[in-house]
Tab-separated table of C-alpha atoms and ligand atoms in Angstrom:
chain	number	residue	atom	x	y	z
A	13	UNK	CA	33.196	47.309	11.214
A	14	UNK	CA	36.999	48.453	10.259
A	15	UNK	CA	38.051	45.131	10.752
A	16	UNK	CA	34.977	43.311	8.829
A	17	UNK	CA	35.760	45.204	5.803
A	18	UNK	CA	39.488	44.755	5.747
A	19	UNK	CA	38.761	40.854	5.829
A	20	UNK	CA	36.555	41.014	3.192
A	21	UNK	CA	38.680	43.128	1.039
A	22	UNK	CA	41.832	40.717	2.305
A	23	UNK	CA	39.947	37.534	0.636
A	24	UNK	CA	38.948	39.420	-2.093
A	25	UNK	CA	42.441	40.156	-3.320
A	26	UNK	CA	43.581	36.736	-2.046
A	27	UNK	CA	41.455	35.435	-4.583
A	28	UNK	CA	42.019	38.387	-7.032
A	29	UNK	CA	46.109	36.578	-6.785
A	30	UNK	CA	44.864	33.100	-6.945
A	31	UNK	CA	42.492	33.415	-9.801
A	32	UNK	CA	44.370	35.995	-11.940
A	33	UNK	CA	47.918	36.815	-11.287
A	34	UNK	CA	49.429	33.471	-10.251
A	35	UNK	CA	47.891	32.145	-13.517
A	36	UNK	CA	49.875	34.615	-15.708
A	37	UNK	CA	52.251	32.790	-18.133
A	38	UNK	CA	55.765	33.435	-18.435
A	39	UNK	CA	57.093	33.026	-21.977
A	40	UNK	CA	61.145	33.441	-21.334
A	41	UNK	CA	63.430	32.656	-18.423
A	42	UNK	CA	63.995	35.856	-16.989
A	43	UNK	CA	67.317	36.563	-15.995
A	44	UNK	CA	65.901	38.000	-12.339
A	45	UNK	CA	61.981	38.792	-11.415
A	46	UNK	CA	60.141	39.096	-8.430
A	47	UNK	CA	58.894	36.164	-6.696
A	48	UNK	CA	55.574	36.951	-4.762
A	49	UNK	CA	51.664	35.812	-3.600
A	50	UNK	CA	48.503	37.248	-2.216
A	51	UNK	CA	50.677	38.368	1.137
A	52	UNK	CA	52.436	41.454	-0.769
A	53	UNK	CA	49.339	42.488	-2.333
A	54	UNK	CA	47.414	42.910	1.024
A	55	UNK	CA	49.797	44.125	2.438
A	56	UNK	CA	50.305	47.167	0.119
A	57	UNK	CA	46.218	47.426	0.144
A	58	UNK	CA	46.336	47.368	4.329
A	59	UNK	CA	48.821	50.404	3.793
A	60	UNK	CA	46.331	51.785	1.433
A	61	UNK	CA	42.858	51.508	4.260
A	62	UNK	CA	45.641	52.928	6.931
A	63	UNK	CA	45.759	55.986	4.904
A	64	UNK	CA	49.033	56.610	6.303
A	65	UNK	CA	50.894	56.391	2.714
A	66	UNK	CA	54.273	57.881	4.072
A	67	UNK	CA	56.717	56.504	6.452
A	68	UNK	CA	54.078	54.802	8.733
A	69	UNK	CA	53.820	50.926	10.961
A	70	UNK	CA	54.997	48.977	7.942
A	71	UNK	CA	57.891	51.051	7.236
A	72	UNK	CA	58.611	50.749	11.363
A	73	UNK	CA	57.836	47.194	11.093
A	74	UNK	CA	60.664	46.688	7.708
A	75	UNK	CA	63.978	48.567	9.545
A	76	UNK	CA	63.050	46.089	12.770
A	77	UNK	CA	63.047	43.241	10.976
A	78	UNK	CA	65.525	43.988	8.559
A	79	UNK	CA	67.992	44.850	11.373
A	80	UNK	CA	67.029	41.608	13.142
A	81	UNK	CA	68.140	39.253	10.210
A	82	UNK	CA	70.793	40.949	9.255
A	83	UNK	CA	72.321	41.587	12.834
A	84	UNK	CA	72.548	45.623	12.759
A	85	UNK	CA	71.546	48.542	14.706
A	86	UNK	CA	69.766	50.648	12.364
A	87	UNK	CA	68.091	50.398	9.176
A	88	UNK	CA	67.195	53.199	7.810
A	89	UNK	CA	64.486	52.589	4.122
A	90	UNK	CA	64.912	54.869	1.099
A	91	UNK	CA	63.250	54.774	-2.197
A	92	UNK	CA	65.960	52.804	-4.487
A	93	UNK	CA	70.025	51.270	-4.056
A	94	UNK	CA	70.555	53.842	-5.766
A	95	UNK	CA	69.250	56.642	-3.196
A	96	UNK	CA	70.857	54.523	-0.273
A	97	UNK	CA	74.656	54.654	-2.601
A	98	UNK	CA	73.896	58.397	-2.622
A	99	UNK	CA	72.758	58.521	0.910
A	100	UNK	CA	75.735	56.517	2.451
A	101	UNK	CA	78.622	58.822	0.614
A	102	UNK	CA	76.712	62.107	1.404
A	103	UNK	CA	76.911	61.036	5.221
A	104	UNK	CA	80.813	60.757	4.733
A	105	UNK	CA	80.673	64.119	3.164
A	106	UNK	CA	78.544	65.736	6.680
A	107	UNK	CA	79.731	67.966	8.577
A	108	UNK	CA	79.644	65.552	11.455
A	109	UNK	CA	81.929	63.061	9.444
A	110	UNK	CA	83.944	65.896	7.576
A	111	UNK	CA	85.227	64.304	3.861
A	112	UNK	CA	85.760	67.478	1.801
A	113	UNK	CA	85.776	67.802	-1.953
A	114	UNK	CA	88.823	66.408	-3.519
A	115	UNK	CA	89.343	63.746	-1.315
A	116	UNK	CA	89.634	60.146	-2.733
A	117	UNK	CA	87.361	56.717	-2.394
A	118	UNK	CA	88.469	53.627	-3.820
A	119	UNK	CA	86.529	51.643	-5.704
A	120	UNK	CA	86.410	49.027	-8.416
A	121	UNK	CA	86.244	49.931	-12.212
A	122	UNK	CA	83.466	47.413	-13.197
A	123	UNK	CA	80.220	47.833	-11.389
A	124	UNK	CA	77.372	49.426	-11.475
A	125	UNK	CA	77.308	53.403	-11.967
A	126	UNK	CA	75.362	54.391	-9.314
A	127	UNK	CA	77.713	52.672	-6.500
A	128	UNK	CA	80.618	54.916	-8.656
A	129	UNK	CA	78.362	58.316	-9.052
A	130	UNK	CA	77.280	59.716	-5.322
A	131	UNK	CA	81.627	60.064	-4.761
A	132	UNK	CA	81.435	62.472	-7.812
A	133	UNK	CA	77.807	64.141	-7.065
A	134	UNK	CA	79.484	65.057	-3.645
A	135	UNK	CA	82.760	66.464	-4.632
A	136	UNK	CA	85.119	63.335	-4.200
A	137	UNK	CA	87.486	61.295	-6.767
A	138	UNK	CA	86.906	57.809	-7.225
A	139	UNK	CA	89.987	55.729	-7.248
A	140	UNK	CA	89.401	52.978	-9.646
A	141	UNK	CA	91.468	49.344	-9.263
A	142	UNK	CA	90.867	46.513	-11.139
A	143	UNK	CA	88.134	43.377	-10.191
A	144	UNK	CA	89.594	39.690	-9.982
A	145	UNK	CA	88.810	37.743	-13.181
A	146	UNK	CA	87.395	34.540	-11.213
A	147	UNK	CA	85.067	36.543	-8.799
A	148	UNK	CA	84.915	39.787	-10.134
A	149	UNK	CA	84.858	41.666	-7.131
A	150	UNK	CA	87.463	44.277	-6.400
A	151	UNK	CA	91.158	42.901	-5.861
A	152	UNK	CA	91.924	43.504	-2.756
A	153	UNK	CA	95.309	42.867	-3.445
A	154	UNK	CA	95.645	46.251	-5.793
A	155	UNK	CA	94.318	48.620	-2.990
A	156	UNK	CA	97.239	49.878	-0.712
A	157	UNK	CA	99.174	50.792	-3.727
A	158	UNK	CA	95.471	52.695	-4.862
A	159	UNK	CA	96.040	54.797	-1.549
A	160	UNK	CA	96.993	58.056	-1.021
A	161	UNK	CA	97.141	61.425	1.265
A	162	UNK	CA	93.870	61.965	-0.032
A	163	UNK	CA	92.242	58.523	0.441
A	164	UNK	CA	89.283	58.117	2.941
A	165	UNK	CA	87.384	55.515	2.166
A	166	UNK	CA	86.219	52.344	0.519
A	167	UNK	CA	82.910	51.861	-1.174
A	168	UNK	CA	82.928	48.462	-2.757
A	169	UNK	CA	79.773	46.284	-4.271
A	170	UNK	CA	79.876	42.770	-3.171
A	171	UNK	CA	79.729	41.680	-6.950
A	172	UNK	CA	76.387	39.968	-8.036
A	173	UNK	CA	75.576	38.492	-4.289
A	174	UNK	CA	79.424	37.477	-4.079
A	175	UNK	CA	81.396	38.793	-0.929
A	176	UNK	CA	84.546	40.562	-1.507
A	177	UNK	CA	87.654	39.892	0.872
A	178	UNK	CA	86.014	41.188	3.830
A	179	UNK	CA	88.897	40.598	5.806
A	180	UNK	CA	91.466	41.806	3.977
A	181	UNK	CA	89.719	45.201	3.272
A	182	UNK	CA	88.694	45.651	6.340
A	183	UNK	CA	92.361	45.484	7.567
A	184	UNK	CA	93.319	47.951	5.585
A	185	UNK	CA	91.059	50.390	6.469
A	186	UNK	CA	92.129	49.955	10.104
A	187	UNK	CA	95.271	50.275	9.105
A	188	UNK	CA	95.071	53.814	6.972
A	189	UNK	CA	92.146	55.009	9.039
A	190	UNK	CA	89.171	54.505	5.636
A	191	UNK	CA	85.939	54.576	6.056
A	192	UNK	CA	84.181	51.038	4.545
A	193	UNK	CA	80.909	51.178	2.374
A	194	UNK	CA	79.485	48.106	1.439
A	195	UNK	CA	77.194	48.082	-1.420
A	196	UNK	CA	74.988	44.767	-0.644
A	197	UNK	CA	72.577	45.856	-3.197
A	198	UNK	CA	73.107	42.719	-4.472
A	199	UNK	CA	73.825	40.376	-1.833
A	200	UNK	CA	71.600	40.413	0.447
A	201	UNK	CA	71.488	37.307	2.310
A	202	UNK	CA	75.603	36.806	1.446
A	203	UNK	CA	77.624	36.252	4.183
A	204	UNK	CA	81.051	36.370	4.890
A	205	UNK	CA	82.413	34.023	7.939
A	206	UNK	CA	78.792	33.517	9.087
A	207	UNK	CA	78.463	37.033	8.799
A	208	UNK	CA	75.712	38.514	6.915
A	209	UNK	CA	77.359	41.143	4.711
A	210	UNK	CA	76.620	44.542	5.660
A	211	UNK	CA	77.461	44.478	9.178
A	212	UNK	CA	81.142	45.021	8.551
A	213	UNK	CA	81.315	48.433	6.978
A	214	UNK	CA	80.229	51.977	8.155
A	215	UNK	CA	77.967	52.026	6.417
A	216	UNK	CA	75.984	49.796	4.144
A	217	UNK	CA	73.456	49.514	1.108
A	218	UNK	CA	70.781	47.303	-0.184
A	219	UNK	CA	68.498	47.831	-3.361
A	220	UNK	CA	64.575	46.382	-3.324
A	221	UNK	CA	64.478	46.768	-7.034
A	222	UNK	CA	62.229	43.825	-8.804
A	223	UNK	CA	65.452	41.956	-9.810
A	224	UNK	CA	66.751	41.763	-6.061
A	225	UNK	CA	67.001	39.030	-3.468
A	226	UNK	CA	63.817	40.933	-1.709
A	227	UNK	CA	61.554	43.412	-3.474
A	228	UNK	CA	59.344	46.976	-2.521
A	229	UNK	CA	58.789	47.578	-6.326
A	230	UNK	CA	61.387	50.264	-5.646
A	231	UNK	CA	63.287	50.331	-2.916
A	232	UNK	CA	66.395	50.235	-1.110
A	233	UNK	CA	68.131	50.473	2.663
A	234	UNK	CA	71.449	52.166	4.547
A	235	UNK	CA	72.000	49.885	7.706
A	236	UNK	CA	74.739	50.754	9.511
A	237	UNK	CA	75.929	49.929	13.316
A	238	UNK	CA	76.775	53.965	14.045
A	239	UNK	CA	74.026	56.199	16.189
A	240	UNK	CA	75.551	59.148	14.296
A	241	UNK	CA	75.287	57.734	11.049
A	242	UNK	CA	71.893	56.487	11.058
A	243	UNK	CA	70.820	60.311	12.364
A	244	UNK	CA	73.219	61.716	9.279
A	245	UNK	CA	71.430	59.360	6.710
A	246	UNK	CA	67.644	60.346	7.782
A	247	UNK	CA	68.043	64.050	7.525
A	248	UNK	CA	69.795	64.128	4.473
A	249	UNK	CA	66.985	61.501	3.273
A	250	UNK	CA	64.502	63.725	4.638
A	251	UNK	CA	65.489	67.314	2.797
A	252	UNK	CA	68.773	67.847	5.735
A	253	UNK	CA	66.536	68.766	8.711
A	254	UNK	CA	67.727	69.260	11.849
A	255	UNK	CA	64.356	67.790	13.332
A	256	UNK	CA	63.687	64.279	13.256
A	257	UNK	CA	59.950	63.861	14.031
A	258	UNK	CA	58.280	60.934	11.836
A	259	UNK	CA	55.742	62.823	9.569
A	260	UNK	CA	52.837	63.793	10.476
A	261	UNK	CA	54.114	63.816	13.998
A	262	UNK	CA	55.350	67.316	15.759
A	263	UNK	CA	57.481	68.320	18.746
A	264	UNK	CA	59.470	64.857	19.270
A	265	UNK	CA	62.347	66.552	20.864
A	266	UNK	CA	59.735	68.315	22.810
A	267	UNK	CA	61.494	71.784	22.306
A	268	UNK	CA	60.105	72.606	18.906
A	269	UNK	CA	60.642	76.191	19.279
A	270	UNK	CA	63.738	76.495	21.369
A	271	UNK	CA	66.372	75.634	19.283
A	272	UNK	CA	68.553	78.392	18.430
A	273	UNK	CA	70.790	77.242	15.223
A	274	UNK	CA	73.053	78.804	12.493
A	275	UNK	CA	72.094	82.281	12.027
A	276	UNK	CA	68.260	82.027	12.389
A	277	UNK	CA	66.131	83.900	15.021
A	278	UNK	CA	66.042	82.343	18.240
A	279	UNK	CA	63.493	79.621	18.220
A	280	UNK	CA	63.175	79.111	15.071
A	281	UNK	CA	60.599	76.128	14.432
A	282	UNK	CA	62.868	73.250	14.528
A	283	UNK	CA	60.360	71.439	12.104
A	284	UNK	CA	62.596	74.023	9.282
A	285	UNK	CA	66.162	74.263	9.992
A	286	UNK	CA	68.150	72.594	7.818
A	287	UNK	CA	71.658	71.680	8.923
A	288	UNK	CA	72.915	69.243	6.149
A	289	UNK	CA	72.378	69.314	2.469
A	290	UNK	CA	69.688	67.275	1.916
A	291	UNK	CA	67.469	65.573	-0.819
A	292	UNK	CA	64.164	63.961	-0.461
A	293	UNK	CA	64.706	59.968	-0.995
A	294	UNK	CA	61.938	58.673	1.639
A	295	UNK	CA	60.341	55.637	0.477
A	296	UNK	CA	56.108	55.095	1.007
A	297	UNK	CA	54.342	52.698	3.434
A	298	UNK	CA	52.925	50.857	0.572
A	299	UNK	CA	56.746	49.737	-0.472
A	300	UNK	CA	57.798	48.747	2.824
A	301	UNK	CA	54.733	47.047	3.178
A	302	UNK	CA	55.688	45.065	0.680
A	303	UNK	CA	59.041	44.820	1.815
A	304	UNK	CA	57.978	43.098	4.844
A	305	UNK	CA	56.117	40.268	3.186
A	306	UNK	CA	59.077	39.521	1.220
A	307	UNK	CA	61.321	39.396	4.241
A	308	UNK	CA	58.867	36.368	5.608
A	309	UNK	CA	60.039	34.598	2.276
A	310	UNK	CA	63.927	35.375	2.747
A	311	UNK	CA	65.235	32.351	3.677
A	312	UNK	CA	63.527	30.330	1.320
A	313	UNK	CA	64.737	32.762	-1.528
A	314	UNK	CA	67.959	32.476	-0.344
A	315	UNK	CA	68.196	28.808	-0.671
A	316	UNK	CA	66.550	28.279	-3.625
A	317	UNK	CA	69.149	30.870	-5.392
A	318	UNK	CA	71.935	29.371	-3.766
A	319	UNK	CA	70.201	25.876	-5.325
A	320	UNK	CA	69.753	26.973	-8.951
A	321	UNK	CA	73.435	27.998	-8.998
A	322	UNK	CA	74.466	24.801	-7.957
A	323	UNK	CA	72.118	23.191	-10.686
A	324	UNK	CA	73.172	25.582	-13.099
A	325	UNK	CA	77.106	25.182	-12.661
A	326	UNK	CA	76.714	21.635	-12.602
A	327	UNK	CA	74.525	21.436	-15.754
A	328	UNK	CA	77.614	23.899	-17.403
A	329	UNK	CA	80.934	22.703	-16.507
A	330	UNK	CA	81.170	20.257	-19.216
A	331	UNK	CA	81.756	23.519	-21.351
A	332	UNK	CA	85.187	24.352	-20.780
A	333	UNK	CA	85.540	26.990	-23.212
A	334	UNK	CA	83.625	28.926	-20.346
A	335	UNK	CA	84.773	29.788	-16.479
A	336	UNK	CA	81.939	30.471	-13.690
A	337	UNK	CA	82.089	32.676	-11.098
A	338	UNK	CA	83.371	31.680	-7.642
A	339	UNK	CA	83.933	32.474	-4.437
A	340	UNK	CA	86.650	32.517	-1.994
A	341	UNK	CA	86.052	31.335	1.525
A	342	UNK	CA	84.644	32.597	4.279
A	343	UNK	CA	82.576	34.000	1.507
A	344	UNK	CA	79.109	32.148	1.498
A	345	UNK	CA	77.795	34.369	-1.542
A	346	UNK	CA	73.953	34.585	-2.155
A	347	UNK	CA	74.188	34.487	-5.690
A	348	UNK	CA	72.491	37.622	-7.744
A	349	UNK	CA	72.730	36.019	-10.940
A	350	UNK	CA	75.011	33.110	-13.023
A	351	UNK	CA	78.079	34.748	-13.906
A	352	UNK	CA	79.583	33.019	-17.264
A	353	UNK	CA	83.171	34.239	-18.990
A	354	UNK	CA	84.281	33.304	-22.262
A	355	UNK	CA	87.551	31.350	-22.301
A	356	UNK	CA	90.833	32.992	-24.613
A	357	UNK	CA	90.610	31.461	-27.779
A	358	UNK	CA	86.765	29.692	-27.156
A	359	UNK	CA	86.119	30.601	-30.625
A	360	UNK	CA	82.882	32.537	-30.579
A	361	UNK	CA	81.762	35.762	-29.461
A	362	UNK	CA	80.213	36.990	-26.618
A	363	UNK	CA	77.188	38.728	-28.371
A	364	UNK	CA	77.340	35.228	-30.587
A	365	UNK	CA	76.338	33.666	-27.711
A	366	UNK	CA	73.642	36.219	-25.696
A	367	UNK	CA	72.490	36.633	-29.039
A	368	UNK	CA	71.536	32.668	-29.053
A	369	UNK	CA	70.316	32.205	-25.998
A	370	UNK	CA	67.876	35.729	-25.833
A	371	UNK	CA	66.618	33.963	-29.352
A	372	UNK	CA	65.914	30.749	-27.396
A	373	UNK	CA	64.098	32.190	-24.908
A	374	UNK	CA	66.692	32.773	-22.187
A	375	UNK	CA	67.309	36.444	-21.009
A	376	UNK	CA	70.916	37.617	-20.521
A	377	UNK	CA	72.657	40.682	-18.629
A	378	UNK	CA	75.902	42.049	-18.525
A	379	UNK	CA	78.105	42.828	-15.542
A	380	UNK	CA	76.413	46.166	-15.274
A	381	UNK	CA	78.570	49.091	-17.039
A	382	UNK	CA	81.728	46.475	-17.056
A	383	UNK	CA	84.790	48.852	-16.982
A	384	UNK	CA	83.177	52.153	-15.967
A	385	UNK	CA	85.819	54.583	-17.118
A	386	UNK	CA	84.252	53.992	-20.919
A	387	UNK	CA	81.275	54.548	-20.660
A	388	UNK	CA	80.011	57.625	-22.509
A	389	UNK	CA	78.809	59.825	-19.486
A	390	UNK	CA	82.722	59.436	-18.317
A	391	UNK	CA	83.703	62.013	-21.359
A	392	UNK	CA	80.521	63.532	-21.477
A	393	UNK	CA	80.692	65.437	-18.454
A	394	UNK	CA	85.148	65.075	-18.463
A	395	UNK	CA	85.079	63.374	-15.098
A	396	UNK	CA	88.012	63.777	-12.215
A	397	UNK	CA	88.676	60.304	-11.477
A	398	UNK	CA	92.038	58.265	-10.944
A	399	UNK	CA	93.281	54.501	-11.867
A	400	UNK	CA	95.632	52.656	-10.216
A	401	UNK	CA	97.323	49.815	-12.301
A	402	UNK	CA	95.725	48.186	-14.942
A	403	UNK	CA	91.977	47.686	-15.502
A	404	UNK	CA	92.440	43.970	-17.676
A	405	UNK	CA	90.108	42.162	-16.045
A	406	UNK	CA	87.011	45.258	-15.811
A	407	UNK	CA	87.972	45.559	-19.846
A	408	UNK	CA	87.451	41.240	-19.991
A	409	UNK	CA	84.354	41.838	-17.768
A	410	UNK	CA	82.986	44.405	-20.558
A	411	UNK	CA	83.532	42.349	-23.184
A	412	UNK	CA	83.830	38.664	-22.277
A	413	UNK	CA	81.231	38.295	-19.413
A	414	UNK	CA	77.753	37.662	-18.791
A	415	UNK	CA	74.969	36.407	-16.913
A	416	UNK	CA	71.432	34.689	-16.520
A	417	UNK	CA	69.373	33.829	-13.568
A	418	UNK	CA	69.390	32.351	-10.485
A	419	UNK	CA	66.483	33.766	-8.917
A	420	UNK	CA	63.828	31.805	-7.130
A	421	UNK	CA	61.732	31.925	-10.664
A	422	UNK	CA	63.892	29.200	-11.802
A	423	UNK	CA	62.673	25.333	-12.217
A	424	UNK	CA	64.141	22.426	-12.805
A	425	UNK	CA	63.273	22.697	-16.285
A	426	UNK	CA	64.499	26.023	-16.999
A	427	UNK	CA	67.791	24.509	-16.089
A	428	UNK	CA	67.461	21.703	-18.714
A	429	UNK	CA	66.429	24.075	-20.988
A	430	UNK	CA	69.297	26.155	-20.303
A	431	UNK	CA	71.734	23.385	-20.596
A	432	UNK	CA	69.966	22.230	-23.952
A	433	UNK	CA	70.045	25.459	-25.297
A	434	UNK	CA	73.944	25.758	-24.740
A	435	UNK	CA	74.662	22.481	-25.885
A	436	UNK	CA	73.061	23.586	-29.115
A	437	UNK	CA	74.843	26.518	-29.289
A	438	UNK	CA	78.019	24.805	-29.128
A	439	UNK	CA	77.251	22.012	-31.864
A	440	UNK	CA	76.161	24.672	-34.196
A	441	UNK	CA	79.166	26.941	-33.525
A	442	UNK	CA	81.695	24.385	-34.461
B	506	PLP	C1	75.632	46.903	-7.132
B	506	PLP	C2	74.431	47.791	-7.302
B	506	PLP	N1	74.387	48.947	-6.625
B	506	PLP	C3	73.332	49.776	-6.731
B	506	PLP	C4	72.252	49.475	-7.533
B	506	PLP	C5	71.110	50.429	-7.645
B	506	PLP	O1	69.897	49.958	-7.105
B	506	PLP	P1	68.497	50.570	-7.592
B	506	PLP	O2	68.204	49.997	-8.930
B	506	PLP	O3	67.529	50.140	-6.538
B	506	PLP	O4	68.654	52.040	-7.639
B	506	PLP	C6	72.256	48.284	-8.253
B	506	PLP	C7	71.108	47.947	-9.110
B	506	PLP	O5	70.888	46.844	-9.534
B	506	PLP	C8	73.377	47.418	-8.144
B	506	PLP	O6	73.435	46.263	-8.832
């Protein structure tokens, strides 16, 4: 009977996407945007008719595959990048892993906040260097003079789906004994050397927000290759417990009232000792549920992103008042979006130029905050950071870059539109 009425209700919302939501117009070319069918939406309703609704067989079913593509141990799902950023630092900040207030964590000055804010939430200083102007990751080449006494890690985006110089950074943390955080929120699928990207750091990050490679609605992932990690990351995910039973589920360790911890009474239910500082930040069936449909459509996202920035650079470089963004080898990046940066002396402005193409139908973004340090919230609450050198290219980043999409949305005549639409721009300009 069960099974009767969750194939009716399976055809009914097949044809509920078929008839209705696949029919929807869209009126712009979004600069990202999910990509989906019917297999997400019964999926999330299957998660409904379980009645599970927390952490339950499609959230079991996500970390497995996840881990499988990417080539990790343990994936552990969270509720946004965001959460997993603030996850990730607070397991350097354990006990077990022992960072302490004051100490430093180098990162680059133009990103997004949130990869920048869990090293100040938890007592550390971030350590800003500059990006590189062609790739606009973090320059690897500015870090050892960025290190200190104090320095303990790296936590470093790979740049709108673009690996930074794995190798290099990853040589100096062996070197001065840093921990590595890789924020793949918005790379997933980028490798580096064959590599996916993730599987070289500690610890590592992905976001399921709409506008990445993969979507949950909300969402987002720590992976991370370390037993003691992944055990860090789910208690302080789930509000610092000690116990680790999946809810709804008792007496895992099978010594629920044994334990004898901190100063509690002796056998103290394990279910409510707390030996981290935790948060809650679990994520809900029904998003990895949709997670896991999206994973079936990976690879083709993946390649049809890499495609459109092919198309897209191809349709551009006759412009030379503007530069693209590239990558470096090993680096095989799985683009996030179409970075564009206004030449010296190109003779127009950047908000000239978004402001032209958002009135022709074409949506633009910036490179997140671009350099971080001046953005309002930095005075507002007189934040303890450092710099070390110069931050030219984050301040060119704020004010001379931008980009629009690459993500699977994208047709062949968005592209001419694109390129029609620029060509335009620059006839009228001169
Ligand atoms: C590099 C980077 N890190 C972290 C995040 C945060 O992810 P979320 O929006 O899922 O919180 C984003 C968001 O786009 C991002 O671009």
């Amino acid at each position: 009977m069960d099974d009767k009425i969750r194939a009716e209700i399976r055809g009914l919302v097949s044809k509920y996407y078929r008839e209705v939501l696949s029919k929807k117009p869209r009126h712009r070319i979004p600069a990202s945007g999910k990509v989906f069918d019917e297999n997400e939406m019964i999926n999330a309703v299957e998660a409904a008719l379980d009645g599970v609704w927390t952490h339950g067989r499609f959230a079991v079913a996500f970390e497995r595959k996840m881990s499988s593509f990417l080539g990790v141990d343990h994936c552990v799902i969270t509720n946004s990048g965001s959460s997993a950023n603030l996850l990730a630092v607070s397991a350097l900040f354990s006990p077990e892993i022992g960072l302490n207030r004051g100490d430093e964590i180098i990162t680059a000055a133009a990103g997004f906040p949130t990869t920048i804010n869990p090293i100040i939430q938890n007592g550390g200083v971030p350590v800003f260097v500059d990006v590189k102007k062609n790739t606009y990751n973090i320059d690897e080449s500015l870090i050892e003079d960025a290190i200190s006494e104090r320095t303990r890690a790296i936590f470093a985006a790979h740049t709108l789906g673009n690996p930074f110089n794995v190798e290099k950074i990853k040589s100096l943390c062996k070197e001065h004994g840093l921990f590595l955080i890789e924020d793949c929120c918005d790379a997933l699928g980028a490798r580096y050397g064959g590599r996916c990207v993730s599987t070289f750091g500690d610890l590592a990050t992905f976001s399921f927000y709409p506008a990445h490679q993969i979507t949950m609605g909300e969402g987002g992932a720590v992976v991370t290759g370390s037993d003691v990690m992944k055990k860090v990351v789910e208690s302080i995910r789930d509000w610092g417990r000690d116990c680790w039973c999946m809810p709804g589920v008792d007496n895992t360790c099978g010594k629920r009232f044994e334990w004898n911890l901190g100063d509690l009474p002796e056998g103290y239910d394990h279910k409510y000792t707390y030996s981290r500082l935790g948060y809650n930040l679990k994520a809900t069936d029904f998003q990895a549920a949709i997670g896991l449909a999206q994973l079936d459509k990976l690879p083709s996202f993946i390649d049809a992103r890499k495609k459109n920035f092919a198309a897209l650079k191809s349709a551009l470089s006759e412009f030379d008042c503007l530069s693209f963004a590239e990558s470096e080898p090993p680096a095989e990046p799985c683009w996030f979006g179409f970075v564009i940066g206004l030449n010296d002396g190109c003779g127009f402005t950047r908000e000239q130029m978004t402001g032209f193409l958002e009135k022709n139908g074409i949506m633009t973004r910036l490179i997140f905050a671009g350099n971080i340090t001046r953005q309002p919230y930095f005075r507002n609450y007189k934040i303890n950071y450092k710099v070390s050198g110069s931050l030219d290219n984050s301040d060119y980043a704020m004010r001379n870059a931008f980009w629009i999409g690459v993500y699977p949305g994208i047709t062949e005549n968005d592209v001419s539109h694109i390129y029609e639409t620029f060509r335009k721009f620059m006839g009228d300009i001169k």
